[in-house]
Amino acid sequence: MGVEWSGAVLAGGRSRRFGQDKACFCYRGRPLLQWVLEGLEQASERFVVANRPYRVRVPIYPDLHPGGDALSGLHTALARAHFEWVAVVACDQPFLQQDYWRFMLEQTRPEVLAVVAASQERLEPLGALYH
């Protein structure tokens, strides 16, 4: 699909329940954050929304409203994106690779404001496209 789009990874959480920074957690030899950024490689731009530094080759933007959890990260992603469609994904979603985003982009329409996956009648607001 020829549409330009932004890819934003939310990595601003405190990982309290997980016990360590999820973005840096090593899965199959690489940090989760690296897997997620790889899944967004086809994006016209990629960036991370986080309140701490990471060793990545994309811009990192702090939350515009720190402490607001994922909603604050989503707001920051939408505010920082340069393109009309924004893929927003959490740093702990390494399985959302390029085929997933290609499929999601195929679902976009001019009248649609978001493309959100559903599983067992539950919407998945992260791993979604927003217009």
Coordinates of N, CA and C in Angstrom, one line a residue:
M1 N 0.9 -1.2 0.0 CA 0.0 0.0 0.0 C 0.9 1.2 0.0
G2 N 0.5 2.2 -0.8 CA 1.4 3.4 -1.0 C 1.2 4.5 0.0
V3 N 0.5 4.3 1.1 CA 0.2 5.4 2.1 C 1.5 5.5 3.0
E4 N 1.8 6.8 3.3 CA 2.8 7.1 4.3 C 2.2 7.0 5.7
W5 N 3.0 6.5 6.6 CA 2.5 6.3 8.0 C 3.6 6.4 9.0
S6 N 3.3 6.7 10.2 CA 4.2 6.7 11.3 C 4.1 5.5 12.2
G7 N 5.2 5.1 12.8 CA 5.2 4.0 13.7 C 5.7 4.4 15.0
A8 N 4.9 4.3 16.1 CA 5.2 4.8 17.4 C 5.2 3.6 18.4
V9 N 6.3 3.5 19.1 CA 6.4 2.4 20.1 C 6.3 3.1 21.5
L10 N 5.3 2.6 22.3 CA 5.2 3.1 23.7 C 6.0 2.3 24.6
A11 N 7.0 3.0 25.2 CA 7.9 2.4 26.2 C 8.0 3.2 27.4
G12 N 7.0 3.9 27.8 CA 7.1 4.8 28.9 C 6.6 4.3 30.3
G13 N 6.1 3.0 30.3 CA 5.6 2.4 31.5 C 6.7 2.1 32.5
R14 N 6.3 1.9 33.7 CA 7.3 1.6 34.8 C 7.6 0.2 35.0
S15 N 6.8 -0.7 34.3 CA 7.0 -2.2 34.3 C 7.0 -2.7 35.8
R16 N 6.2 -2.1 36.6 CA 6.1 -2.5 38.0 C 5.8 -4.0 38.2
R17 N 4.8 -4.5 37.6 CA 4.4 -5.9 37.7 C 5.4 -6.8 37.1
F18 N 6.1 -6.4 36.0 CA 7.0 -7.2 35.3 C 8.4 -7.3 36.1
G19 N 8.7 -6.3 36.8 CA 9.9 -6.3 37.7 C 11.1 -5.8 37.1
Q20 N 11.1 -5.5 35.8 CA 12.2 -4.9 35.1 C 11.7 -4.2 33.8
D21 N 12.5 -3.4 33.2 CA 12.1 -2.6 32.0 C 11.8 -3.6 30.9
K22 N 10.5 -3.6 30.5 CA 10.1 -4.6 29.5 C 10.8 -4.3 28.1
A23 N 11.0 -3.0 27.8 CA 11.7 -2.7 26.5 C 13.0 -3.3 26.4
C24 N 13.7 -3.5 27.5 CA 15.1 -4.0 27.5 C 15.1 -5.5 27.7
F25 N 14.0 -6.2 28.0 CA 14.0 -7.6 28.2 C 14.4 -8.3 27.0
C26 N 15.3 -9.3 27.2 CA 15.9 -10.0 26.1 C 15.0 -11.2 25.7
Y27 N 14.5 -11.2 24.5 CA 13.7 -12.3 23.9 C 14.4 -12.8 22.7
R28 N 14.7 -14.1 22.6 CA 15.4 -14.7 21.5 C 16.6 -13.9 21.1
G29 N 17.4 -13.4 22.1 CA 18.7 -12.8 21.8 C 18.6 -11.3 21.6
R30 N 17.4 -10.7 21.6 CA 17.3 -9.3 21.3 C 16.3 -8.6 22.3
P31 N 16.5 -7.3 22.6 CA 15.5 -6.7 23.4 C 14.2 -6.6 22.7
L32 N 13.1 -6.6 23.5 CA 11.8 -6.5 23.0 C 11.6 -5.3 22.1
L33 N 12.2 -4.1 22.6 CA 12.1 -2.9 21.8 C 12.6 -3.0 20.4
Q34 N 13.7 -3.7 20.3 CA 14.3 -4.0 18.9 C 13.3 -4.8 18.0
W35 N 12.7 -5.8 18.6 CA 11.7 -6.6 17.8 C 10.6 -5.7 17.3
V36 N 10.1 -4.9 18.2 CA 8.9 -4.1 17.8 C 9.3 -3.0 16.8
L37 N 10.5 -2.4 16.9 CA 10.9 -1.4 15.9 C 11.1 -2.1 14.6
E38 N 11.6 -3.3 14.6 CA 11.8 -4.1 13.3 C 10.4 -4.3 12.6
G39 N 9.4 -4.6 13.4 CA 8.1 -4.8 12.9 C 7.5 -3.5 12.2
L40 N 8.0 -2.4 12.6 CA 7.6 -1.1 12.0 C 8.5 -0.6 10.9
E41 N 9.4 -1.4 10.4 CA 10.4 -0.9 9.5 C 9.9 -0.3 8.2
Q42 N 8.7 -0.7 7.8 CA 8.1 -0.2 6.6 C 7.4 1.2 6.8
A43 N 7.4 1.7 8.0 CA 6.8 3.0 8.3 C 7.7 4.1 7.7
S44 N 7.1 5.2 7.3 CA 7.8 6.3 6.8 C 8.6 7.0 7.8
E45 N 8.2 6.9 9.1 CA 9.0 7.3 10.2 C 8.7 6.4 11.4
R46 N 9.7 6.3 12.3 CA 9.5 5.5 13.5 C 10.1 6.3 14.7
F47 N 9.5 6.1 15.8 CA 10.0 6.8 17.0 C 9.5 6.0 18.2
V48 N 10.1 6.3 19.4 CA 9.7 5.7 20.6 C 9.2 6.8 21.6
V49 N 8.1 6.5 22.3 CA 7.6 7.4 23.3 C 8.0 6.8 24.6
A50 N 8.9 7.5 25.3 CA 9.5 7.0 26.6 C 10.0 8.2 27.4
N51 N 10.1 7.9 28.7 CA 10.5 8.9 29.6 C 12.0 8.6 30.1
R52 N 12.7 7.8 29.3 CA 14.1 7.5 29.6 C 14.8 7.2 28.3
P53 N 16.1 7.2 28.3 CA 16.8 7.0 27.1 C 16.9 5.5 26.8
Y54 N 17.0 5.2 25.5 CA 17.2 3.8 25.0 C 18.3 3.9 23.9
R55 N 19.0 2.8 23.7 CA 20.0 2.8 22.7 C 19.4 2.3 21.4
V56 N 18.7 3.2 20.7 CA 18.0 2.9 19.4 C 18.4 4.0 18.5
R57 N 18.2 3.8 17.2 CA 18.5 4.7 16.1 C 17.3 5.4 15.6
V58 N 16.3 5.7 16.5 CA 15.1 6.5 16.2 C 14.9 7.5 17.2
P59 N 14.2 8.6 16.9 CA 14.0 9.6 18.0 C 13.2 9.0 19.2
I60 N 13.4 9.6 20.3 CA 12.7 9.2 21.5 C 12.1 10.5 22.1
Y61 N 10.7 10.5 22.2 CA 10.0 11.6 22.7 C 9.4 11.3 24.1
P62 N 9.6 12.2 25.0 CA 8.9 12.0 26.4 C 7.4 12.2 26.3
D63 N 6.7 11.6 27.2 CA 5.3 11.9 27.3 C 5.0 13.3 27.4
L64 N 4.0 13.8 26.7 CA 3.6 15.2 26.9 C 3.0 15.5 28.2
H65 N 2.3 14.4 28.8 CA 1.7 14.5 30.1 C 2.2 13.3 30.9
P66 N 3.4 13.4 31.5 CA 3.9 12.2 32.2 C 3.0 11.7 33.3
G67 N 3.0 10.4 33.5 CA 2.2 9.7 34.5 C 0.8 9.3 34.0
G68 N 0.5 9.6 32.8 CA -0.8 9.3 32.2 C -1.0 7.9 31.7
D69 N 0.0 7.0 31.9 CA -0.1 5.7 31.4 C -0.2 5.6 29.8
A70 N -0.8 4.6 29.3 CA -0.8 4.3 27.9 C -1.5 5.4 27.1
L71 N -2.5 6.0 27.8 CA -3.3 7.1 27.1 C -2.4 8.3 26.9
S72 N -1.5 8.6 27.8 CA -0.6 9.7 27.6 C 0.4 9.4 26.5
G73 N 0.8 8.1 26.4 CA 1.7 7.7 25.3 C 1.0 7.8 24.0
L74 N -0.3 7.4 23.9 CA -1.0 7.5 22.7 C -1.2 9.0 22.2
H75 N -1.5 9.8 23.2 CA -1.6 11.3 22.9 C -0.3 11.8 22.3
T76 N 0.8 11.4 23.0 CA 2.1 11.9 22.5 C 2.5 11.4 21.1
A77 N 2.2 10.1 20.9 CA 2.4 9.5 19.5 C 1.6 10.3 18.5
L78 N 0.4 10.6 18.7 CA -0.4 11.3 17.7 C 0.1 12.7 17.5
A79 N 0.5 13.3 18.6 CA 1.0 14.7 18.5 C 2.3 14.8 17.8
R80 N 3.2 13.8 17.9 CA 4.5 13.8 17.3 C 4.6 13.3 15.9
A81 N 3.6 12.5 15.5 CA 3.6 11.9 14.2 C 3.6 12.9 13.1
H82 N 4.3 12.6 12.0 CA 4.3 13.5 10.8 C 3.3 13.1 9.7
F83 N 2.7 11.9 9.9 CA 1.9 11.4 8.8 C 0.5 11.1 9.4
E84 N -0.5 11.0 8.5 CA -1.9 10.9 8.9 C -2.3 9.6 9.6
W85 N -1.6 8.5 9.2 CA -1.9 7.3 9.9 C -0.7 7.0 10.8
V86 N -1.1 6.6 12.1 CA 0.0 6.3 13.1 C -0.3 4.9 13.7
A87 N 0.7 4.0 13.5 CA 0.7 2.7 14.2 C 1.2 2.9 15.6
V88 N 0.4 2.5 16.5 CA 0.8 2.7 17.9 C 0.9 1.3 18.5
V89 N 2.1 0.9 19.1 CA 2.3 -0.4 19.6 C 3.1 -0.3 20.9
A90 N 2.8 -1.2 21.8 CA 3.5 -1.3 23.1 C 4.9 -2.0 22.9
C91 N 5.8 -1.7 23.7 CA 7.2 -2.3 23.6 C 7.2 -3.7 23.9
D92 N 6.1 -4.3 24.4 CA 6.1 -5.7 24.8 C 5.2 -6.5 23.8
Q93 N 5.1 -6.0 22.5 CA 4.3 -6.7 21.5 C 5.2 -7.1 20.3
P94 N 6.2 -8.0 20.6 CA 7.2 -8.3 19.5 C 6.6 -9.1 18.4
F95 N 5.4 -9.6 18.5 CA 4.9 -10.5 17.4 C 4.2 -9.7 16.3
L96 N 4.0 -8.4 16.5 CA 3.3 -7.5 15.5 C 4.4 -7.1 14.5
Q97 N 4.6 -7.9 13.5 CA 5.6 -7.7 12.6 C 5.1 -7.1 11.3
Q98 N 5.9 -7.0 10.2 CA 5.5 -6.3 9.0 C 4.2 -6.8 8.4
D99 N 4.0 -8.0 8.3 CA 2.7 -8.6 7.7 C 1.5 -8.1 8.5
Y100 N 1.6 -8.0 9.8 CA 0.5 -7.5 10.6 C 0.2 -6.0 10.2
W101 N 1.2 -5.2 10.2 CA 1.0 -3.8 9.8 C 0.5 -3.6 8.4
R102 N 1.0 -4.4 7.5 CA 0.5 -4.4 6.1 C -1.0 -4.7 6.0
F103 N -1.4 -5.7 6.8 CA -2.8 -6.1 6.8 C -3.6 -4.9 7.4
M104 N -3.2 -4.4 8.5 CA -3.9 -3.2 9.2 C -4.0 -2.1 8.2
L105 N -3.0 -1.7 7.5 CA -3.0 -0.6 6.5 C -4.0 -0.9 5.4
E106 N -4.1 -2.1 5.0 CA -5.1 -2.5 4.0 C -6.5 -2.2 4.4
Q107 N -6.8 -2.1 5.7 CA -8.1 -1.9 6.2 C -8.5 -0.4 6.3
T108 N -7.5 0.5 6.1 CA -7.8 1.9 6.2 C -8.7 2.4 5.1
R109 N -9.5 3.4 5.4 CA -10.5 4.0 4.5 C -10.5 5.5 4.9
P110 N -10.8 6.4 4.0 CA -10.9 7.8 4.3 C -11.8 8.2 5.4
E111 N -12.9 7.5 5.6 CA -13.9 7.8 6.6 C -13.6 7.1 7.9
V112 N -12.6 6.3 8.0 CA -12.3 5.6 9.2 C -11.3 6.3 10.1
L113 N -11.5 6.4 11.4 CA -10.6 7.1 12.2 C -9.6 6.2 12.9
A114 N -9.9 4.9 13.0 CA -8.9 4.0 13.6 C -9.2 2.6 13.1
V115 N -8.1 1.8 13.1 CA -8.2 0.4 12.7 C -7.7 -0.4 13.9
V116 N -8.6 -1.0 14.6 CA -8.2 -1.7 15.9 C -8.6 -3.1 15.9
A117 N -7.6 -4.0 16.2 CA -7.8 -5.4 16.3 C -8.7 -5.8 17.4
A118 N -9.4 -6.9 17.3 CA -10.3 -7.4 18.4 C -10.0 -8.8 18.6
S119 N -10.0 -9.2 19.8 CA -9.8 -10.6 20.2 C -10.8 -11.0 21.2
Q120 N -11.6 -12.0 21.0 CA -12.6 -12.5 21.9 C -13.5 -11.3 22.4
E121 N -14.0 -10.6 21.5 CA -14.9 -9.4 21.8 C -14.2 -8.3 22.6
R122 N -12.9 -8.3 22.6 CA -12.2 -7.2 23.3 C -11.4 -6.4 22.3
L123 N -11.4 -5.1 22.3 CA -10.6 -4.3 21.4 C -9.2 -4.2 22.0
E124 N -8.2 -4.1 21.1 CA -6.8 -4.0 21.4 C -6.3 -2.7 21.0
P125 N -6.4 -1.6 21.9 CA -6.0 -0.3 21.5 C -4.6 -0.1 21.2
L126 N -3.7 -1.0 21.7 CA -2.3 -0.9 21.3 C -2.1 -2.0 20.2
G127 N -1.3 -1.7 19.2 CA -1.2 -2.6 18.1 C -2.3 -2.2 17.1
A128 N -2.6 -0.9 17.1 CA -3.7 -0.3 16.3 C -3.2 0.9 15.4
L129 N -4.0 1.2 14.4 CA -3.7 2.3 13.6 C -4.7 3.5 13.9
Y130 N -4.2 4.7 14.0 CA -5.0 5.8 14.3 C -4.8 6.9 13.2
H131 N -5.9 7.5 12.9 CA -5.9 8.6 11.8 C -6.1 9.9 12.5

